[in-house]
C-alpha positions as CSV (number, residue, x, y, z in Angstrom):
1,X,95.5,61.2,49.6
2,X,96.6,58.3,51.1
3,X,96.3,58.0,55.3
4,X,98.3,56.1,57.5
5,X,96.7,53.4,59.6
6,X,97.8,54.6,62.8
7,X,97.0,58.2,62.2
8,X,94.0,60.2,63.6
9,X,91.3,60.7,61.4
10,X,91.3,64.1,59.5
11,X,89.7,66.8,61.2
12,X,87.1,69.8,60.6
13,X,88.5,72.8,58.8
14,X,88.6,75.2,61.9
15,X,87.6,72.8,64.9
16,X,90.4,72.0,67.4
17,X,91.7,69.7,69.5
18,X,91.3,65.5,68.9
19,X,87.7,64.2,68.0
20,X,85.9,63.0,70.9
21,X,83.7,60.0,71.1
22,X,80.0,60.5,73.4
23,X,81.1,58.4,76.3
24,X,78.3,55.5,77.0
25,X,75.7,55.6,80.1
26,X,76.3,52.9,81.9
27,X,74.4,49.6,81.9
28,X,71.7,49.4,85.0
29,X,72.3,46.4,87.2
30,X,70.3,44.6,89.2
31,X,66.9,45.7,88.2
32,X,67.9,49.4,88.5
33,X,66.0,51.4,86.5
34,X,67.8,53.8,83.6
35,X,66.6,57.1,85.6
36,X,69.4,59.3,87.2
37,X,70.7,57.4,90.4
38,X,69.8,59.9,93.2
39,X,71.9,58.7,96.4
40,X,70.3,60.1,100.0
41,X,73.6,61.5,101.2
42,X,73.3,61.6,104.9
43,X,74.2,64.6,107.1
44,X,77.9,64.2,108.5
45,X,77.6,64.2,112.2
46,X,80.2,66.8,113.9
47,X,82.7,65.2,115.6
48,X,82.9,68.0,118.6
49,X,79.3,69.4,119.4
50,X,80.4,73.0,119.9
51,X,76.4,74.3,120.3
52,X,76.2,72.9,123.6
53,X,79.1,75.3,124.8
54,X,77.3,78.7,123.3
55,X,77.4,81.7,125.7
56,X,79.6,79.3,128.1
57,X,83.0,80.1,129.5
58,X,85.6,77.9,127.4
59,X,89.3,77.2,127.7
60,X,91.0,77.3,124.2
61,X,94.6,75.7,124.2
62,X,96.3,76.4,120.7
63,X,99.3,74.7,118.8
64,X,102.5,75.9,120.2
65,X,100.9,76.0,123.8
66,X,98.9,79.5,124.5
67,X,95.8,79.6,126.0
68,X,92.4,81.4,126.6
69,X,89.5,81.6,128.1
70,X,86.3,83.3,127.0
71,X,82.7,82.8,126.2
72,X,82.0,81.2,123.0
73,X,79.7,83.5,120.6
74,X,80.1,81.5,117.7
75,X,81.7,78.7,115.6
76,X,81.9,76.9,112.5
77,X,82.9,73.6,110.8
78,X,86.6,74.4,111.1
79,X,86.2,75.4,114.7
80,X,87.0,78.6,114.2
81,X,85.8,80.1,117.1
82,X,84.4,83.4,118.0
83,X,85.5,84.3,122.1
84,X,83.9,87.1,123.8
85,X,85.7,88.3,127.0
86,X,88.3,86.8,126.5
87,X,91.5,86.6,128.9
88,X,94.9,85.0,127.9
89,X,96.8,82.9,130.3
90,X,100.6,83.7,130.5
91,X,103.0,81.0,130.9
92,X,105.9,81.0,133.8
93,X,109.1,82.5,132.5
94,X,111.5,80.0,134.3
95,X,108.9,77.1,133.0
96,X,107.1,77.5,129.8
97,X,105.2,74.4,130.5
98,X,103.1,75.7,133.2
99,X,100.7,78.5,133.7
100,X,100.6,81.0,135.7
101,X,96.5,81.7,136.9
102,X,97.5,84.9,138.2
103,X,99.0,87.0,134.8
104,X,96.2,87.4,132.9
105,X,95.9,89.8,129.5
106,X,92.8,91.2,128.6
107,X,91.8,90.4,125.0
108,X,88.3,91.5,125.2
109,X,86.4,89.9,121.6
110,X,88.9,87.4,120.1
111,X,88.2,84.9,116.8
112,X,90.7,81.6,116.6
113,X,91.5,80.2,113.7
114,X,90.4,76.9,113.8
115,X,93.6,74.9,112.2
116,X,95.3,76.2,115.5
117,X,93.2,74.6,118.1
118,X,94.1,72.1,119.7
119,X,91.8,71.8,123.1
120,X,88.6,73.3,123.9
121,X,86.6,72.6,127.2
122,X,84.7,74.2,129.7
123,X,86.1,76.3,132.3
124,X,83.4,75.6,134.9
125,X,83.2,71.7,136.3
126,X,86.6,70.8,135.4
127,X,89.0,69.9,138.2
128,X,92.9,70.0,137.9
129,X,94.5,66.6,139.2
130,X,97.8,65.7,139.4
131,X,99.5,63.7,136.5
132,X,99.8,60.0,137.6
133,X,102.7,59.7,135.0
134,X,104.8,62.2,136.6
């Protein structure tokens, strides 16, 4: 039988797919020894330290403008965030961009998905001011 050079070499009766060649370990540099490489992989930091805010009254402000308030129960990486008590903020009818203190709704135990937040801070020690760009 004669082969062609550029063809694959024959394969097994019954095996399938193209041969496959043990790929090489790769050549320690530097003095390295041959042993596994094992890399200390430092703990991420969090960007937004949420724990210090635990059983603390919040404001949440989500994408597309709502807002909450409650006492944070819980969290995770995503900032999806568990609220306890928590009360909703209705906006003006005439002007969506402000709110309105006094229309409240009661939501009582509320999660938020983190992907929609887009503010959280703490409800008490934070003073409104007037916008300087206005």
């Amino acid at each position: 039988e004669v082969q062609h050079p550029a063809a694959p070499p024959p394969r097994a009766p019954g095996s399938r797919g193209s041969p496959r060649k043990p790929m090489a370990a790769p050549a320690p540099s530097g003095g390295e020894s041959s042993a596994p490489q094992q890399r200390e992989r430092k703990a991420r930091e969090q960007v937004l330290d949420l724990e210090k805010y635990a059983d603390q009254r919040i404001r949440v402000r989500f994408q597309g403008g709502r807002e909450v308030h409650g006492v944070l129960k819980g969290f995770d990486q995503l900032v999806n965030l568990v609220l306890d008590d928590c009360v909703e903020v209705m906006r003006d009818p005439e002007d969506p961009y402000q709110l309105v203190e006094s229309r409240t709704r009661q939501l009582g135990l509320v999660i938020c998905r983190g992907p929609q937040v887009s503010l959280v801070s703490p409800l008490d020690g934070v003073v409104e001011i007037e916008n300087p760009f206005a």
